Amino acid sequence: MIKQTQITEESIKVFKALADPIRLEIIKYLSQLDHEVSCGEISQTMQISKTSGSYHFKILQEAGLISVRKVAREKYVILDRSTFDRHLTHFWQNL
Amino acid sequence: MIKQTQITEESIKVFKALADPIRLEIIKYLSQLDHEVSCGEISQTMQISKTSGSYHFKILQEAGLISVRKVAREKYVILDRSTFDRHLTHFWQNL
DNA sequence: TACATAGTTCAAAGATATTTGAACTATATT
DNA sequence: AATATAGTTCAAATATCTTTGAACTATGTA
């Protein structure tokens, strides 16, 4: 029995998360590195304030597009490609 | 020479267009029928006002997700699957 | 011609999303 | 202990998105 995704809040969250230039740049950056990066490093690279960074990471995380690992003071993020697959690559199957 | 899509207004428009429950329902409906449908029929099916329908169709059209053919008084819409392919199925290639 | 139908446009109102700086928590360093 | 660093939270300001109804254009029909 294969789980069929509906048009859920989940899909909407994913597309909303993708519908912003800063967040797409973050995703692009993460996809090029393909390893964990600290939030601070990304904020610096994107030239955004830490507050703004924190906001965008929360949106990305709640959409399931990144996963987060906390190490002491720092937070490391990495793409969760399975979420991209589910909602983008397999868009028609899940509609 | 293959054209490389940037993180452009175009991508943002597509994701913004997808980030709304009504528009996702419209897309779902169109994908099931797979033929031209009038705007009025969709508005009725979705139970939205014609003004609201007109607004959402414009968003979808400007994102390139539907194409439109005008026949006298009526407007017929159909999905443009190539845009979905470009931005969803081939998301990573175009990033 | 008079009326109906399909869809658009406009501006106002309401709802959401984003940015900002200040204050905060928690950890690290001297 | 004192200071610095990484990140969060909050509320206010701003920007953007969506809905609404009224007025509109264009076409079809009696």
Coordinates of C-alpha atoms (C1' of nucleotides) in Angstrom, one line a residue:
Chain A
M1 CA 0.0 0.0 0.0
I2 CA 1.6 3.2 -1.2
K3 CA 0.8 6.4 0.6
Q4 CA -1.0 8.9 -1.7
T5 CA -0.2 12.5 -0.8
Q6 CA -3.2 14.8 -1.1
I7 CA -3.1 18.5 -1.9
T8 CA -2.2 19.2 1.7
E9 CA -0.8 21.9 3.8
E10 CA 2.5 20.1 3.3
S11 CA 2.6 20.8 -0.5
I12 CA 1.5 24.4 0.0
K13 CA 4.3 24.8 2.6
V14 CA 6.8 23.4 0.2
F15 CA 5.8 25.7 -2.7
K16 CA 5.6 28.7 -0.5
A17 CA 9.1 27.9 0.8
L18 CA 10.4 27.7 -2.8
A19 CA 8.6 30.9 -3.8
D20 CA 11.3 33.3 -2.6
P21 CA 14.6 34.4 -4.2
I22 CA 16.6 34.3 -1.0
R23 CA 15.5 30.8 -0.2
L24 CA 16.1 29.5 -3.7
E25 CA 19.6 30.9 -3.5
I26 CA 20.1 29.2 -0.2
I27 CA 19.0 25.9 -1.8
K28 CA 21.3 26.5 -4.7
Y29 CA 24.2 27.1 -2.4
L30 CA 23.5 24.0 -0.3
S31 CA 23.0 21.9 -3.4
Q32 CA 26.4 22.9 -4.7
L33 CA 28.2 22.0 -1.5
D34 CA 26.3 18.9 -0.6
H35 CA 27.4 18.9 3.0
E36 CA 26.4 20.5 6.2
V37 CA 26.8 24.2 6.5
S38 CA 26.3 26.5 9.5
C39 CA 23.5 29.0 9.5
G40 CA 26.0 31.8 10.0
E41 CA 28.0 30.9 6.9
I42 CA 24.9 30.9 4.8
S43 CA 23.7 34.2 6.1
Q44 CA 27.1 35.7 5.4
T45 CA 27.2 34.3 1.9
M46 CA 23.6 35.5 1.1
Q47 CA 24.4 38.9 2.7
I48 CA 21.4 38.8 4.9
S49 CA 21.0 39.6 8.6
K50 CA 21.1 36.8 11.1
T51 CA 17.4 37.6 12.0
S52 CA 16.4 37.3 8.4
G53 CA 18.5 34.1 8.1
S54 CA 16.8 32.6 11.1
Y55 CA 13.4 33.4 9.6
H56 CA 14.2 31.8 6.2
F57 CA 15.7 28.7 7.8
K58 CA 12.6 28.2 9.8
I59 CA 10.4 28.3 6.7
L60 CA 12.7 25.9 4.9
Q61 CA 12.8 23.5 7.9
E62 CA 9.1 23.5 8.4
A63 CA 8.6 22.7 4.8
G64 CA 11.0 19.8 5.3
L65 CA 13.4 21.0 2.7
I66 CA 16.4 21.2 5.0
S67 CA 17.3 19.2 8.0
V68 CA 19.1 20.7 10.9
R69 CA 21.6 19.4 13.4
K70 CA 22.6 21.4 16.4
V71 CA 26.1 21.2 17.7
A72 CA 26.7 23.3 20.8
R73 CA 26.2 26.9 19.7
E74 CA 25.9 26.2 16.1
K75 CA 23.3 24.9 13.8
Y76 CA 24.2 22.9 10.7
V77 CA 21.8 22.5 7.8
I78 CA 21.7 20.2 4.9
L79 CA 19.2 19.7 2.1
D80 CA 16.6 17.0 2.5
R81 CA 16.4 15.8 -1.1
S82 CA 13.6 13.4 -0.4
T83 CA 11.2 16.2 0.1
F84 CA 12.2 17.8 -3.2
D85 CA 11.7 14.4 -4.9
R86 CA 8.3 13.9 -3.4
H87 CA 6.9 17.4 -4.3
L88 CA 8.8 18.4 -7.4
T89 CA 10.2 15.4 -9.3
H90 CA 7.1 13.3 -8.6
F91 CA 4.7 16.2 -8.8
W92 CA 2.1 14.6 -11.0
Q93 CA 2.0 11.3 -9.0
N94 CA 1.2 13.2 -5.8
L95 CA -1.4 15.6 -7.1
Chain B
M1 CA 24.1 24.7 -26.6
I2 CA 21.5 24.1 -24.0
K3 CA 19.9 27.1 -22.4
Q4 CA 20.6 27.2 -18.6
T5 CA 17.7 28.7 -16.6
Q6 CA 18.8 30.9 -13.8
I7 CA 17.0 31.5 -10.5
T8 CA 14.9 34.0 -12.3
E9 CA 11.6 35.8 -11.8
E10 CA 10.3 33.0 -13.9
S11 CA 11.0 30.3 -11.3
I12 CA 9.7 32.5 -8.6
K13 CA 6.5 33.1 -10.5
V14 CA 6.0 29.4 -11.0
F15 CA 6.5 28.5 -7.3
K16 CA 4.3 31.4 -6.2
A17 CA 1.6 30.2 -8.6
L18 CA 1.8 26.7 -7.1
A19 CA 1.8 28.0 -3.5
D20 CA -2.0 28.3 -3.3
P21 CA -4.6 25.7 -2.6
I22 CA -7.2 26.9 -5.1
R23 CA -4.6 27.0 -7.9
L24 CA -3.3 23.5 -7.0
E25 CA -6.9 22.3 -7.2
I26 CA -7.4 23.9 -10.6
I27 CA -4.2 22.2 -11.7
K28 CA -5.4 18.9 -10.4
Y29 CA -8.7 19.3 -12.1
L30 CA -7.1 20.2 -15.4
S31 CA -4.6 17.3 -15.2
Q32 CA -7.4 14.8 -14.7
L33 CA -9.4 16.0 -17.7
D34 CA -6.4 16.6 -20.0
H35 CA -8.4 18.7 -22.5
E36 CA -9.5 22.3 -22.8
V37 CA -11.9 23.6 -20.2
S38 CA -13.7 27.0 -20.0
C39 CA -12.8 29.4 -17.2
G40 CA -16.5 29.4 -16.1
E41 CA -16.6 25.7 -15.7
I42 CA -13.5 25.7 -13.5
S43 CA -14.8 28.6 -11.4
Q44 CA -18.1 26.7 -10.9
T45 CA -16.3 23.5 -10.0
M46 CA -14.0 25.2 -7.6
Q47 CA -16.9 27.2 -6.2
I48 CA -15.2 30.5 -6.5
S49 CA -16.4 33.8 -7.9
K50 CA -15.7 34.7 -11.5
T51 CA -13.5 37.6 -10.3
S52 CA -11.5 35.3 -8.1
G53 CA -11.3 32.8 -11.0
S54 CA -10.0 35.5 -13.3
Y55 CA -7.4 36.5 -10.8
H56 CA -6.1 32.9 -10.3
F57 CA -6.1 32.2 -14.1
K58 CA -4.0 35.3 -14.6
I59 CA -1.4 34.1 -12.1
L60 CA -1.3 30.6 -13.6
Q61 CA -1.0 32.0 -17.1
E62 CA 1.7 34.5 -16.3
A63 CA 3.6 31.7 -14.7
G64 CA 3.3 29.8 -18.0
L65 CA 1.5 26.9 -16.2
I66 CA -1.6 27.1 -18.4
S67 CA -2.2 28.2 -21.9
V68 CA -5.3 30.0 -23.0
R69 CA -7.3 30.0 -26.2
K70 CA -10.1 32.6 -26.7
V71 CA -13.1 31.5 -28.6
A72 CA -15.6 34.3 -29.0
R73 CA -16.9 35.1 -25.5
E74 CA -15.2 32.1 -23.9
K75 CA -11.7 31.4 -22.7
Y76 CA -10.4 27.8 -22.7
V77 CA -7.5 26.8 -20.6
I78 CA -5.2 23.8 -20.7
L79 CA -2.1 22.8 -18.8
D80 CA 1.3 23.6 -20.3
R81 CA 3.1 20.6 -19.1
S82 CA 6.5 21.7 -20.4
T83 CA 6.6 24.4 -17.8
F84 CA 6.0 21.9 -15.0
D85 CA 8.7 19.7 -16.4
R86 CA 11.2 22.6 -16.6
H87 CA 10.6 23.9 -13.1
L88 CA 9.5 20.8 -11.2
T89 CA 10.6 17.5 -12.8
H90 CA 14.0 19.0 -13.8
F91 CA 14.4 21.2 -10.7
W92 CA 18.0 20.4 -9.9
Q93 CA 19.2 20.8 -13.5
N94 CA 17.8 24.3 -13.7
L95 CA 18.9 25.6 -10.3
Chain C
dT1 C1' -32.9 46.7 -30.2
dA2 C1' -32.9 44.8 -25.7
dC3 C1' -31.3 41.5 -22.7
dA4 C1' -28.1 37.7 -21.2
dT5 C1' -23.6 35.6 -20.7
dA6 C1' -18.3 35.1 -20.3
dG7 C1' -14.8 37.3 -18.7
dT8 C1' -11.9 41.6 -17.2
dT9 C1' -10.6 45.7 -14.5
dC10 C1' -10.5 48.6 -10.7
dA11 C1' -10.0 50.1 -6.0
dA12 C1' -10.8 49.1 -1.2
dA13 C1' -10.5 45.9 2.5
dG14 C1' -8.5 42.1 4.7
dA15 C1' -5.0 38.5 5.2
dT16 C1' -0.1 36.9 4.9
dA17 C1' 4.7 37.4 4.4
dT18 C1' 9.1 39.7 5.1
dT19 C1' 12.5 42.9 7.3
dT20 C1' 14.3 45.3 11.1
dG21 C1' 16.5 46.1 15.6
dA22 C1' 16.5 45.2 20.4
dA23 C1' 16.5 41.9 23.9
dC24 C1' 17.1 37.3 24.8
dT25 C1' 19.3 32.1 25.6
dA26 C1' 23.0 29.2 25.4
dT27 C1' 27.6 28.1 24.7
dA28 C1' 32.7 29.3 24.2
dT29 C1' 36.9 31.9 25.4
dT30 C1' 40.0 34.9 28.1
Chain D
dA1 C1' 33.9 36.2 36.3
dA2 C1' 33.6 38.9 32.1
dT3 C1' 33.2 39.0 27.3
dA4 C1' 32.2 37.2 22.7
dT5 C1' 29.7 34.3 19.5
dA6 C1' 25.6 31.6 17.3
dG7 C1' 21.3 31.7 16.9
dT8 C1' 16.1 32.8 18.5
dT9 C1' 12.1 35.6 19.7
dC10 C1' 9.3 39.5 19.7
dA11 C1' 6.7 43.4 18.1
dA12 C1' 6.4 47.1 14.8
dA13 C1' 6.8 48.5 10.1
dT14 C1' 6.4 47.4 5.4
dA15 C1' 5.3 44.9 1.4
dT16 C1' 2.8 41.5 -1.0
dC17 C1' -1.3 38.6 -1.9
dT18 C1' -6.2 37.5 -2.1
dT19 C1' -11.2 38.6 -2.0
dT20 C1' -15.0 41.4 -2.9
dG21 C1' -18.5 44.0 -5.5
dA22 C1' -19.4 47.4 -8.9
dA23 C1' -18.7 48.9 -13.4
dC24 C1' -17.0 47.6 -17.7
dT25 C1' -16.1 45.2 -22.7
dA26 C1' -17.4 41.9 -26.0
dT27 C1' -20.2 38.5 -27.8
dG28 C1' -24.5 35.8 -28.3
dT29 C1' -29.6 35.5 -28.5
dA30 C1' -34.7 36.8 -28.4

